[in-house]
mmCIF file with all atom_site columns, C-alpha atoms in Angstrom:
data_model
loop_
_atom_site.group_PDB
_atom_site.id
_atom_site.type_symbol
_atom_site.label_atom_id
_atom_site.label_alt_id
_atom_site.label_comp_id
_atom_site.label_asym_id
_atom_site.label_entity_id
_atom_site.label_seq_id
_atom_site.pdbx_PDB_ins_code
_atom_site.Cartn_x
_atom_site.Cartn_y
_atom_site.Cartn_z
_atom_site.occupancy
_atom_site.B_iso_or_equiv
_atom_site.pdbx_formal_charge
_atom_site.auth_seq_id
_atom_site.auth_comp_id
_atom_site.auth_asym_id
_atom_site.auth_atom_id
_atom_site.pdbx_PDB_model_num
ATOM 1   C CA . LEU A 1 1   ? -0.867 25.381 4.425   1.00 0.00 ? 1322 LEU A CA 1
ATOM 2   C CA . ALA A 1 2   ? 2.684  25.709 5.710   1.00 0.00 ? 1323 ALA A CA 1
ATOM 3   C CA . LYS A 1 3   ? 5.039  27.309 3.218   1.00 0.00 ? 1324 LYS A CA 1
ATOM 4   C CA . THR A 1 4   ? 8.742  26.637 3.329   1.00 0.00 ? 1325 THR A CA 1
ATOM 5   C CA . THR A 1 5   ? 11.664 28.949 2.624   1.00 0.00 ? 1326 THR A CA 1
ATOM 6   C CA . GLN A 1 6   ? 15.186 27.719 2.000   1.00 0.00 ? 1327 GLN A CA 1
ATOM 7   C CA . PRO A 1 7   ? 18.404 29.279 0.687   1.00 0.00 ? 1328 PRO A CA 1
ATOM 8   C CA . ILE A 1 8   ? 18.559 28.965 -3.080  1.00 0.00 ? 1329 ILE A CA 1
ATOM 9   C CA . SER A 1 9   ? 22.104 27.638 -3.126  1.00 0.00 ? 1330 SER A CA 1
ATOM 10  C CA . MET A 1 10  ? 25.061 26.754 -0.936  1.00 0.00 ? 1331 MET A CA 1
ATOM 11  C CA . ASP A 1 11  ? 28.685 25.888 -1.598  1.00 0.00 ? 1332 ASP A CA 1
ATOM 12  C CA . SER A 1 12  ? 30.852 23.636 0.511   1.00 0.00 ? 1333 SER A CA 1
ATOM 13  C CA . TYR A 1 13  ? 34.073 21.663 0.412   1.00 0.00 ? 1334 TYR A CA 1
ATOM 14  C CA . GLU A 1 14  ? 34.581 17.966 0.797   1.00 0.00 ? 1335 GLU A CA 1
ATOM 15  C CA . GLY A 1 15  ? 34.809 16.839 4.407   1.00 0.00 ? 1336 GLY A CA 1
ATOM 16  C CA . GLN A 1 16  ? 32.900 19.799 5.813   1.00 0.00 ? 1337 GLN A CA 1
ATOM 17  C CA . GLU A 1 17  ? 29.631 19.672 7.694   1.00 0.00 ? 1338 GLU A CA 1
ATOM 18  C CA . VAL A 1 18  ? 26.787 21.352 5.859   1.00 0.00 ? 1339 VAL A CA 1
ATOM 19  C CA . ASN A 1 19  ? 23.723 22.791 7.565   1.00 0.00 ? 1340 ASN A CA 1
ATOM 20  C CA . ILE A 1 20  ? 20.699 23.775 5.497   1.00 0.00 ? 1341 ILE A CA 1
ATOM 21  C CA . THR A 1 21  ? 17.966 25.647 7.293   1.00 0.00 ? 1342 THR A CA 1
ATOM 22  C CA . CYS A 1 22  ? 14.322 25.710 6.264   1.00 0.00 ? 1343 CYS A CA 1
ATOM 23  C CA . SER A 1 23  ? 11.796 28.221 7.579   1.00 0.00 ? 1344 SER A CA 1
ATOM 24  C CA . HIS A 1 24  ? 8.186  27.145 8.005   1.00 0.00 ? 1345 HIS A CA 1
ATOM 25  C CA . ASN A 1 25  ? 6.571  29.831 10.121  1.00 0.00 ? 1346 ASN A CA 1
ATOM 26  C CA . ASN A 1 26  ? 3.018  28.608 9.574   1.00 0.00 ? 1347 ASN A CA 1
ATOM 27  C CA . ILE A 1 27  ? 3.639  24.981 10.457  1.00 0.00 ? 1348 ILE A CA 1
ATOM 28  C CA . ALA A 1 28  ? 0.552  23.285 11.864  1.00 0.00 ? 1349 ALA A CA 1
ATOM 29  C CA . THR A 1 29  ? 0.333  21.062 14.913  1.00 0.00 ? 1350 THR A CA 1
ATOM 30  C CA . ASN A 1 30  ? 0.104  17.857 12.925  1.00 0.00 ? 1351 ASN A CA 1
ATOM 31  C CA . ASP A 1 31  ? 2.795  18.726 10.371  1.00 0.00 ? 1352 ASP A CA 1
ATOM 32  C CA . TYR A 1 32  ? 5.890  16.592 10.035  1.00 0.00 ? 1353 TYR A CA 1
ATOM 33  C CA . ILE A 1 33  ? 9.059  17.968 8.452   1.00 0.00 ? 1354 ILE A CA 1
ATOM 34  C CA . THR A 1 34  ? 10.604 15.900 5.675   1.00 0.00 ? 1355 THR A CA 1
ATOM 35  C CA . TRP A 1 35  ? 13.751 16.393 3.623   1.00 0.00 ? 1356 TRP A CA 1
ATOM 36  C CA . TYR A 1 36  ? 14.452 14.949 0.193   1.00 0.00 ? 1357 TYR A CA 1
ATOM 37  C CA . GLN A 1 37  ? 17.562 14.883 -1.988  1.00 0.00 ? 1358 GLN A CA 1
ATOM 38  C CA . GLN A 1 38  ? 17.407 15.025 -5.763  1.00 0.00 ? 1359 GLN A CA 1
ATOM 39  C CA . PHE A 1 39  ? 20.145 14.404 -8.302  1.00 0.00 ? 1360 PHE A CA 1
ATOM 40  C CA . PRO A 1 40  ? 19.766 15.563 -11.922 1.00 0.00 ? 1361 PRO A CA 1
ATOM 41  C CA . SER A 1 41  ? 17.420 13.390 -13.992 1.00 0.00 ? 1362 SER A CA 1
ATOM 42  C CA . GLN A 1 42  ? 16.413 11.294 -10.977 1.00 0.00 ? 1363 GLN A CA 1
ATOM 43  C CA . GLY A 1 43  ? 13.422 11.260 -8.669  1.00 0.00 ? 1364 GLY A CA 1
ATOM 44  C CA . PRO A 1 44  ? 13.791 12.765 -5.202  1.00 0.00 ? 1365 PRO A CA 1
ATOM 45  C CA . ARG A 1 45  ? 15.045 10.478 -2.466  1.00 0.00 ? 1366 ARG A CA 1
ATOM 46  C CA . PHE A 1 46  ? 13.904 10.592 1.151   1.00 0.00 ? 1367 PHE A CA 1
ATOM 47  C CA . ILE A 1 47  ? 16.633 11.666 3.573   1.00 0.00 ? 1368 ILE A CA 1
ATOM 48  C CA . ILE A 1 48  ? 15.022 12.195 6.959   1.00 0.00 ? 1369 ILE A CA 1
ATOM 49  C CA . GLN A 1 49  ? 11.769 13.104 8.688   1.00 0.00 ? 1370 GLN A CA 1
ATOM 50  C CA . GLY A 1 50  ? 11.011 14.531 12.102  1.00 0.00 ? 1371 GLY A CA 1
ATOM 51  C CA . TYR A 1 51  ? 8.364  16.134 14.245  1.00 0.00 ? 1372 TYR A CA 1
ATOM 52  C CA . LYS A 1 52  ? 10.338 17.788 17.042  1.00 0.00 ? 1373 LYS A CA 1
ATOM 53  C CA . THR A 1 53  ? 13.757 17.968 18.720  1.00 0.00 ? 1374 THR A CA 1
ATOM 54  C CA . LYS A 1 54  ? 16.437 15.951 16.945  1.00 0.00 ? 1375 LYS A CA 1
ATOM 55  C CA . VAL A 1 55  ? 16.367 13.006 14.597  1.00 0.00 ? 1376 VAL A CA 1
ATOM 56  C CA . THR A 1 56  ? 19.462 11.217 13.333  1.00 0.00 ? 1377 THR A CA 1
ATOM 57  C CA . ASN A 1 57  ? 19.928 8.451  10.813  1.00 0.00 ? 1378 ASN A CA 1
ATOM 58  C CA . GLU A 1 58  ? 22.850 7.014  8.905   1.00 0.00 ? 1379 GLU A CA 1
ATOM 59  C CA . VAL A 1 59  ? 23.064 9.908  6.447   1.00 0.00 ? 1380 VAL A CA 1
ATOM 60  C CA . ALA A 1 60  ? 21.886 13.059 8.229   1.00 0.00 ? 1381 ALA A CA 1
ATOM 61  C CA . SER A 1 61  ? 20.554 14.768 11.312  1.00 0.00 ? 1382 SER A CA 1
ATOM 62  C CA . LEU A 1 62  ? 17.508 16.961 11.577  1.00 0.00 ? 1383 LEU A CA 1
ATOM 63  C CA . PHE A 1 63  ? 17.289 19.634 14.254  1.00 0.00 ? 1384 PHE A CA 1
ATOM 64  C CA . ILE A 1 64  ? 13.890 21.100 15.084  1.00 0.00 ? 1385 ILE A CA 1
ATOM 65  C CA . PRO A 1 65  ? 13.598 23.840 17.736  1.00 0.00 ? 1386 PRO A CA 1
ATOM 66  C CA . ALA A 1 66  ? 10.776 23.882 20.247  1.00 0.00 ? 1387 ALA A CA 1
ATOM 67  C CA . ASP A 1 67  ? 8.647  26.360 18.259  1.00 0.00 ? 1388 ASP A CA 1
ATOM 68  C CA . ARG A 1 68  ? 9.047  24.188 15.116  1.00 0.00 ? 1389 ARG A CA 1
ATOM 69  C CA . LYS A 1 69  ? 9.068  27.284 12.891  1.00 0.00 ? 1390 LYS A CA 1
ATOM 70  C CA . SER A 1 70  ? 12.300 26.167 11.306  1.00 0.00 ? 1391 SER A CA 1
ATOM 71  C CA . SER A 1 71  ? 14.397 23.062 10.891  1.00 0.00 ? 1392 SER A CA 1
ATOM 72  C CA . THR A 1 72  ? 18.007 22.381 9.990   1.00 0.00 ? 1393 THR A CA 1
ATOM 73  C CA . LEU A 1 73  ? 19.267 19.502 7.935   1.00 0.00 ? 1394 LEU A CA 1
ATOM 74  C CA . SER A 1 74  ? 22.833 18.620 8.875   1.00 0.00 ? 1395 SER A CA 1
ATOM 75  C CA . LEU A 1 75  ? 25.019 16.604 6.514   1.00 0.00 ? 1396 LEU A CA 1
ATOM 76  C CA . PRO A 1 76  ? 28.253 15.468 8.185   1.00 0.00 ? 1397 PRO A CA 1
ATOM 77  C CA . ARG A 1 77  ? 31.468 15.404 6.176   1.00 0.00 ? 1398 ARG A CA 1
ATOM 78  C CA . VAL A 1 78  ? 30.018 15.950 2.710   1.00 0.00 ? 1399 VAL A CA 1
ATOM 79  C CA . SER A 1 79  ? 31.588 14.449 -0.384  1.00 0.00 ? 1400 SER A CA 1
ATOM 80  C CA . LEU A 1 80  ? 31.396 15.409 -4.047  1.00 0.00 ? 1401 LEU A CA 1
ATOM 81  C CA . SER A 1 81  ? 28.509 12.968 -4.470  1.00 0.00 ? 1402 SER A CA 1
ATOM 82  C CA . ASP A 1 82  ? 26.371 15.018 -2.084  1.00 0.00 ? 1403 ASP A CA 1
ATOM 83  C CA . THR A 1 83  ? 26.087 17.710 -4.750  1.00 0.00 ? 1404 THR A CA 1
ATOM 84  C CA . ALA A 1 84  ? 22.323 17.804 -5.296  1.00 0.00 ? 1405 ALA A CA 1
ATOM 85  C CA . VAL A 1 85  ? 19.157 19.769 -4.628  1.00 0.00 ? 1406 VAL A CA 1
ATOM 86  C CA . TYR A 1 86  ? 17.715 19.411 -1.131  1.00 0.00 ? 1407 TYR A CA 1
ATOM 87  C CA . TYR A 1 87  ? 14.016 19.983 -0.534  1.00 0.00 ? 1408 TYR A CA 1
ATOM 88  C CA . CYS A 1 88  ? 12.269 20.663 2.746   1.00 0.00 ? 1409 CYS A CA 1
ATOM 89  C CA . LEU A 1 89  ? 8.607  19.633 2.934   1.00 0.00 ? 1410 LEU A CA 1
ATOM 90  C CA . VAL A 1 90  ? 6.026  20.331 5.580   1.00 0.00 ? 1411 VAL A CA 1
ATOM 91  C CA . GLY A 1 91  ? 2.615  18.767 5.375   1.00 0.00 ? 1412 GLY A CA 1
ATOM 92  C CA . ASP A 1 92  ? -0.075 16.716 6.952   1.00 0.00 ? 1413 ASP A CA 1
ATOM 93  C CA . THR A 1 93  ? -3.588 15.604 6.274   1.00 0.00 ? 1414 THR A CA 1
ATOM 94  C CA . THR A 1 94  ? -5.455 18.193 8.318   1.00 0.00 ? 1415 THR A CA 1
ATOM 95  C CA . GLY A 1 95  ? -8.176 19.742 6.184   1.00 0.00 ? 1416 GLY A CA 1
ATOM 96  C CA . GLY A 1 96  ? -7.178 17.676 3.203   1.00 0.00 ? 1417 GLY A CA 1
ATOM 97  C CA . PHE A 1 97  ? -3.839 16.379 2.109   1.00 0.00 ? 1418 PHE A CA 1
ATOM 98  C CA . LYS A 1 98  ? -1.244 18.754 0.717   1.00 0.00 ? 1419 LYS A CA 1
ATOM 99  C CA . THR A 1 99  ? 2.313  18.223 -0.306  1.00 0.00 ? 1420 THR A CA 1
ATOM 100 C CA . ILE A 1 100 ? 4.199  21.102 -1.814  1.00 0.00 ? 1421 ILE A CA 1
ATOM 101 C CA . PHE A 1 101 ? 7.887  21.065 -2.543  1.00 0.00 ? 1422 PHE A CA 1
ATOM 102 C CA . GLY A 1 102 ? 9.608  24.345 -1.817  1.00 0.00 ? 1423 GLY A CA 1
ATOM 103 C CA . ALA A 1 103 ? 12.138 25.798 -4.217  1.00 0.00 ? 1424 ALA A CA 1
ATOM 104 C CA . GLY A 1 104 ? 14.904 23.642 -2.765  1.00 0.00 ? 1425 GLY A CA 1
ATOM 105 C CA . THR A 1 105 ? 18.550 24.362 -1.966  1.00 0.00 ? 1426 THR A CA 1
ATOM 106 C CA . ARG A 1 106 ? 21.143 23.567 -4.559  1.00 0.00 ? 1427 ARG A CA 1
ATOM 107 C CA . LEU A 1 107 ? 24.235 22.306 -2.726  1.00 0.00 ? 1428 LEU A CA 1
ATOM 108 C CA . PHE A 1 108 ? 27.512 22.287 -4.623  1.00 0.00 ? 1429 PHE A CA 1
ATOM 109 C CA . VAL A 1 109 ? 30.384 20.417 -2.996  1.00 0.00 ? 1430 VAL A CA 1
ATOM 110 C CA . LYS A 1 110 ? 33.854 21.280 -4.230  1.00 0.00 ? 1431 LYS A CA 1
ATOM 111 C CA . ALA A 1 111 ? 37.056 19.294 -3.955  1.00 0.00 ? 1432 ALA A CA 1
ATOM 112 C CA . ASP B 2 1   ? 14.068 -5.072 -4.380  1.00 0.00 ? 153  ASP B CA 1
ATOM 113 C CA . ALA B 2 2   ? 10.789 -3.315 -3.800  1.00 0.00 ? 154  ALA B CA 1
ATOM 114 C CA . MET B 2 3   ? 10.579 -0.279 -5.971  1.00 0.00 ? 155  MET B CA 1
ATOM 115 C CA . VAL B 2 4   ? 8.662  2.224  -8.058  1.00 0.00 ? 156  VAL B CA 1
ATOM 116 C CA . ILE B 2 5   ? 8.972  1.645  -11.785 1.00 0.00 ? 157  ILE B CA 1
ATOM 117 C CA . GLN B 2 6   ? 8.119  4.125  -14.511 1.00 0.00 ? 158  GLN B CA 1
ATOM 118 C CA . ASN B 2 7   ? 7.792  3.354  -18.189 1.00 0.00 ? 159  ASN B CA 1
ATOM 119 C CA . PRO B 2 8   ? 8.941  4.572  -20.521 1.00 0.00 ? 160  PRO B CA 1
ATOM 120 C CA . ARG B 2 9   ? 11.898 6.596  -19.232 1.00 0.00 ? 161  ARG B CA 1
ATOM 121 C CA . TYR B 2 10  ? 11.698 8.838  -22.283 1.00 0.00 ? 162  TYR B CA 1
ATOM 122 C CA . GLN B 2 11  ? 8.570  9.599  -24.268 1.00 0.00 ? 163  GLN B CA 1
ATOM 123 C CA . VAL B 2 12  ? 8.224  11.726 -27.368 1.00 0.00 ? 164  VAL B CA 1
ATOM 124 C CA . THR B 2 13  ? 4.817  12.783 -28.577 1.00 0.00 ? 165  THR B CA 1
ATOM 125 C CA . GLN B 2 14  ? 3.371  15.246 -31.013 1.00 0.00 ? 166  GLN B CA 1
ATOM 126 C CA . PHE B 2 15  ? 1.458  18.358 -30.145 1.00 0.00 ? 167  PHE B CA 1
ATOM 127 C CA . GLY B 2 16  ? -2.128 17.351 -29.419 1.00 0.00 ? 168  GLY B CA 1
ATOM 128 C CA . LYS B 2 17  ? -1.513 13.588 -29.580 1.00 0.00 ? 169  LYS B CA 1
ATOM 129 C CA . PRO B 2 18  ? -2.698 11.758 -26.456 1.00 0.00 ? 170  PRO B CA 1
ATOM 130 C CA . VAL B 2 19  ? -0.018 10.086 -24.400 1.00 0.00 ? 171  VAL B CA 1
ATOM 131 C CA . THR B 2 20  ? -0.063 7.748  -21.406 1.00 0.00 ? 172  THR B CA 1
ATOM 132 C CA . LEU B 2 21  ? 2.680  7.342  -18.852 1.00 0.00 ? 173  LEU B CA 1
ATOM 133 C CA . SER B 2 22  ? 2.724  4.353  -16.546 1.00 0.00 ? 174  SER B CA 1
ATOM 134 C CA . CYS B 2 23  ? 3.876  3.662  -13.023 1.00 0.00 ? 175  CYS B CA 1
ATOM 135 C CA . SER B 2 24  ? 3.986  0.458  -11.050 1.00 0.00 ? 176  SER B CA 1
ATOM 136 C CA . GLN B 2 25  ? 5.031  -0.313 -7.510  1.00 0.00 ? 177  GLN B CA 1
ATOM 137 C CA . THR B 2 26  ? 6.027  -3.418 -5.615  1.00 0.00 ? 178  THR B CA 1
ATOM 138 C CA . LEU B 2 27  ? 5.803  -1.733 -2.215  1.00 0.00 ? 179  LEU B CA 1
ATOM 139 C CA . ASN B 2 28  ? 2.078  -2.387 -1.758  1.00 0.00 ? 180  ASN B CA 1
ATOM 140 C CA . HIS B 2 29  ? 1.617  1.222  -0.664  1.00 0.00 ? 181  HIS B CA 1
ATOM 141 C CA . ASN B 2 30  ? -1.788 2.790  -0.320  1.00 0.00 ? 182  ASN B CA 1
ATOM 142 C CA . VAL B 2 31  ? -0.923 6.134  -1.874  1.00 0.00 ? 183  VAL B CA 1
ATOM 143 C CA . MET B 2 32  ? 0.326  6.889  -5.360  1.00 0.00 ? 184  MET B CA 1
ATOM 144 C CA . TYR B 2 33  ? 1.221  10.372 -6.582  1.00 0.00 ? 185  TYR B CA 1
ATOM 145 C CA . TRP B 2 34  ? 1.966  12.049 -9.889  1.00 0.00 ? 186  TRP B CA 1
ATOM 146 C CA . TYR B 2 35  ? 4.228  15.090 -10.037 1.00 0.00 ? 187  TYR B CA 1
ATOM 147 C CA . GLN B 2 36  ? 5.299  17.336 -12.888 1.00 0.00 ? 188  GLN B CA 1
ATOM 148 C CA . GLN B 2 37  ? 8.800  18.764 -12.744 1.00 0.00 ? 189  GLN B CA 1
ATOM 149 C CA . LYS B 2 38  ? 10.043 21.304 -15.248 1.00 0.00 ? 190  LYS B CA 1
ATOM 150 C CA . SER B 2 39  ? 13.665 22.195 -15.719 1.00 0.00 ? 191  SER B CA 1
ATOM 151 C CA . SER B 2 40  ? 15.273 23.796 -12.645 1.00 0.00 ? 192  SER B CA 1
ATOM 152 C CA . GLN B 2 41  ? 11.962 23.794 -10.794 1.00 0.00 ? 193  GLN B CA 1
ATOM 153 C CA . ALA B 2 42  ? 10.641 21.839 -7.841  1.00 0.00 ? 194  ALA B CA 1
ATOM 154 C CA . PRO B 2 43  ? 8.249  18.922 -8.389  1.00 0.00 ? 195  PRO B CA 1
ATOM 155 C CA . LYS B 2 44  ? 4.627  20.037 -8.560  1.00 0.00 ? 196  LYS B CA 1
ATOM 156 C CA . LEU B 2 45  ? 1.915  17.678 -7.358  1.00 0.00 ? 197  LEU B CA 1
ATOM 157 C CA . LEU B 2 46  ? -0.750 16.976 -9.969  1.00 0.00 ? 198  LEU B CA 1
ATOM 158 C CA . PHE B 2 47  ? -2.914 14.463 -8.082  1.00 0.00 ? 199  PHE B CA 1
ATOM 159 C CA . HIS B 2 48  ? -2.786 11.465 -5.830  1.00 0.00 ? 200  HIS B CA 1
ATOM 160 C CA . TYR B 2 49  ? -4.728 8.306  -5.093  1.00 0.00 ? 201  TYR B CA 1
ATOM 161 C CA . TYR B 2 50  ? -5.351 6.987  -1.626  1.00 0.00 ? 202  TYR B CA 1
ATOM 162 C CA . ASP B 2 51  ? -6.292 3.433  -2.536  1.00 0.00 ? 203  ASP B CA 1
ATOM 163 C CA . LYS B 2 52  ? -9.075 4.071  -5.087  1.00 0.00 ? 204  LYS B CA 1
ATOM 164 C CA . ASP B 2 53  ? -9.882 7.537  -3.814  1.00 0.00 ? 205  ASP B CA 1
ATOM 165 C CA . PHE B 2 54  ? -8.727 10.118 -6.361  1.00 0.00 ? 206  PHE B CA 1
ATOM 166 C CA . ASN B 2 55  ? -7.618 13.586 -5.220  1.00 0.00 ? 207  ASN B CA 1
ATOM 167 C CA . ASN B 2 56  ? -6.963 16.242 -7.819  1.00 0.00 ? 208  ASN B CA 1
ATOM 168 C CA . GLU B 2 57  ? -4.984 19.379 -7.046  1.00 0.00 ? 209  GLU B CA 1
ATOM 169 C CA . ALA B 2 58  ? -7.044 22.498 -7.691  1.00 0.00 ? 210  ALA B CA 1
ATOM 170 C CA . ASP B 2 59  ? -4.649 23.915 -10.256 1.00 0.00 ? 211  ASP B CA 1
ATOM 171 C CA . THR B 2 60  ? -4.085 20.718 -12.234 1.00 0.00 ? 212  THR B CA 1
ATOM 172 C CA . PRO B 2 61  ? -5.300 21.309 -15.789 1.00 0.00 ? 213  PRO B CA 1
ATOM 173 C CA . ASP B 2 62  ? -8.197 19.200 -17.090 1.00 0.00 ? 214  ASP B CA 1
ATOM 174 C CA . ASN B 2 63  ? -5.827 17.983 -19.777 1.00 0.00 ? 215  ASN B CA 1
ATOM 175 C CA . PHE B 2 64  ? -4.277 15.709 -17.168 1.00 0.00 ? 216  PHE B CA 1
ATOM 176 C CA . GLN B 2 65  ? -6.141 12.611 -16.046 1.00 0.00 ? 217  GLN B CA 1
ATOM 177 C CA . SER B 2 66  ? -5.186 9.576  -14.019 1.00 0.00 ? 218  SER B CA 1
ATOM 178 C CA . ARG B 2 67  ? -6.257 5.977  -13.557 1.00 0.00 ? 219  ARG B CA 1
ATOM 179 C CA . ARG B 2 68  ? -5.415 3.466  -10.897 1.00 0.00 ? 220  ARG B CA 1
ATOM 180 C CA . PRO B 2 69  ? -6.858 0.097  -11.910 1.00 0.00 ? 221  PRO B CA 1
ATOM 181 C CA . ASN B 2 70  ? -5.303 -1.739 -8.978  1.00 0.00 ? 222  ASN B CA 1
ATOM 182 C CA . THR B 2 71  ? -2.926 -1.214 -6.063  1.00 0.00 ? 223  THR B CA 1
ATOM 183 C CA . SER B 2 72  ? 0.190  -1.722 -8.141  1.00 0.00 ? 224  SER B CA 1
ATOM 184 C CA . PHE B 2 73  ? -0.437 0.412  -11.201 1.00 0.00 ? 225  PHE B CA 1
ATOM 185 C CA . CYS B 2 74  ? -1.195 4.041  -11.865 1.00 0.00 ? 226  CYS B CA 1
ATOM 186 C CA . PHE B 2 75  ? -1.384 5.857  -15.192 1.00 0.00 ? 227  PHE B CA 1
ATOM 187 C CA . LEU B 2 76  ? -1.075 9.481  -16.199 1.00 0.00 ? 228  LEU B CA 1
ATOM 188 C CA . ASP B 2 77  ? -3.023 10.411 -19.318 1.00 0.00 ? 229  ASP B CA 1
ATOM 189 C CA . ILE B 2 78  ? -2.345 13.682 -21.097 1.00 0.00 ? 230  ILE B CA 1
ATOM 190 C CA . ARG B 2 79  ? -5.244 14.131 -23.471 1.00 0.00 ? 231  ARG B CA 1
ATOM 191 C CA . SER B 2 80  ? -3.859 16.852 -25.723 1.00 0.00 ? 232  SER B CA 1
ATOM 192 C CA . PRO B 2 81  ? -0.240 17.626 -24.916 1.00 0.00 ? 233  PRO B CA 1
ATOM 193 C CA . GLY B 2 82  ? 0.939  21.142 -25.502 1.00 0.00 ? 234  GLY B CA 1
ATOM 194 C CA . LEU B 2 83  ? 4.484  22.407 -25.747 1.00 0.00 ? 235  LEU B CA 1
ATOM 195 C CA . GLY B 2 84  ? 4.208  23.603 -22.165 1.00 0.00 ? 236  GLY B CA 1
ATOM 196 C CA . ASP B 2 85  ? 3.614  20.053 -20.950 1.00 0.00 ? 237  ASP B CA 1
ATOM 197 C CA . ALA B 2 86  ? 7.136  19.001 -21.781 1.00 0.00 ? 238  ALA B CA 1
ATOM 198 C CA . ALA B 2 87  ? 8.611  18.022 -18.422 1.00 0.00 ? 239  ALA B CA 1
ATOM 199 C CA . MET B 2 88  ? 9.783  15.196 -16.207 1.00 0.00 ? 240  MET B CA 1
ATOM 200 C CA . TYR B 2 89  ? 6.841  13.297 -14.754 1.00 0.00 ? 241  TYR B CA 1
ATOM 201 C CA . LEU B 2 90  ? 7.494  11.648 -11.438 1.00 0.00 ? 242  LEU B CA 1
ATOM 202 C CA . CYS B 2 91  ? 5.474  8.904  -9.819  1.00 0.00 ? 243  CYS B CA 1
ATOM 203 C CA . ALA B 2 92  ? 5.757  8.323  -6.088  1.00 0.00 ? 244  ALA B CA 1
ATOM 204 C CA . THR B 2 93  ? 4.200  6.122  -3.444  1.00 0.00 ? 245  THR B CA 1
ATOM 205 C CA . SER B 2 94  ? 3.785  6.241  0.305   1.00 0.00 ? 246  SER B CA 1
ATOM 206 C CA . ARG B 2 95  ? 2.394  3.849  2.866   1.00 0.00 ? 247  ARG B CA 1
ATOM 207 C CA . ASP B 2 96  ? -0.065 6.410  4.138   1.00 0.00 ? 248  ASP B CA 1
ATOM 208 C CA . LEU B 2 97  ? -0.823 10.125 4.083   1.00 0.00 ? 249  LEU B CA 1
ATOM 209 C CA . ALA B 2 98  ? -0.449 10.726 7.791   1.00 0.00 ? 250  ALA B CA 1
ATOM 210 C CA . GLY B 2 99  ? 2.711  12.254 9.102   1.00 0.00 ? 251  GLY B CA 1
ATOM 211 C CA . GLY B 2 100 ? 5.257  9.699  10.165  1.00 0.00 ? 252  GLY B CA 1
ATOM 212 C CA . ASN B 2 101 ? 4.083  7.252  7.522   1.00 0.00 ? 253  ASN B CA 1
ATOM 213 C CA . ASN B 2 102 ? 4.115  9.485  4.491   1.00 0.00 ? 254  ASN B CA 1
ATOM 214 C CA . GLU B 2 103 ? 7.708  9.036  3.347   1.00 0.00 ? 255  GLU B CA 1
ATOM 215 C CA . GLN B 2 104 ? 7.472  9.123  -0.417  1.00 0.00 ? 256  GLN B CA 1
ATOM 216 C CA . PHE B 2 105 ? 9.335  6.709  -2.667  1.00 0.00 ? 257  PHE B CA 1
ATOM 217 C CA . PHE B 2 106 ? 9.911  8.112  -6.119  1.00 0.00 ? 258  PHE B CA 1
ATOM 218 C CA . GLY B 2 107 ? 10.371 6.419  -9.436  1.00 0.00 ? 259  GLY B CA 1
ATOM 219 C CA . PRO B 2 108 ? 13.101 7.504  -11.866 1.00 0.00 ? 260  PRO B CA 1
ATOM 220 C CA . GLY B 2 109 ? 10.667 9.642  -13.840 1.00 0.00 ? 261  GLY B CA 1
ATOM 221 C CA . THR B 2 110 ? 9.542  9.817  -17.454 1.00 0.00 ? 262  THR B CA 1
ATOM 222 C CA . ARG B 2 111 ? 10.883 12.692 -19.495 1.00 0.00 ? 263  ARG B CA 1
ATOM 223 C CA . LEU B 2 112 ? 8.222  13.848 -21.938 1.00 0.00 ? 264  LEU B CA 1
ATOM 224 C CA . THR B 2 113 ? 9.116  15.740 -25.084 1.00 0.00 ? 265  THR B CA 1
ATOM 225 C CA . VAL B 2 114 ? 6.368  17.391 -27.126 1.00 0.00 ? 266  VAL B CA 1
ATOM 226 C CA . LEU B 2 115 ? 7.152  18.159 -30.753 1.00 0.00 ? 267  LEU B CA 1
#
């Protein structure tokens, strides 16, 4: 089972680009990498998912190097409302389904 | 809008008194999950259903049970709540388990208080 490691917290200012890196050294061949955002007293919300190289959607980009042992979530021009906890998940169905949220990164965006 | 609905949003129960939390979905997804999230911690998977196939996590206490009578509904039963079971309980769904189709859609959660 791939385990993920993320920074516990990060600070940023409005308008800056924020990059949050997740380590998953034991990622398996079939594993996808998924990021979720969670605000206080709400359920997590899907941000982006990828398997390799780069994925971009309307809210974020996900960079995955060739060895796939890490991934970086990039949030362009953050605002105060991006203050939240960001979770990196790695999992698949090989050998039985597993989904384990890592500790998450608490991002605090300041004015 | 298609969504995941959890009722109630807040539930208070007494120590040892059985309680049931409910979840419904309009997404017609195959998979439904129940997570427990304690304060300042990450969500912890308790179990999931793939259609009618129930999958319990190895470390989920026997005190926690689940039912999925149909595609749309899933229930979490806590048979004898203890003080340590006070938490946010999150229900989620996904189209499938396989990577690329396993984006999870979460409900707003039910916050359980045990007195």
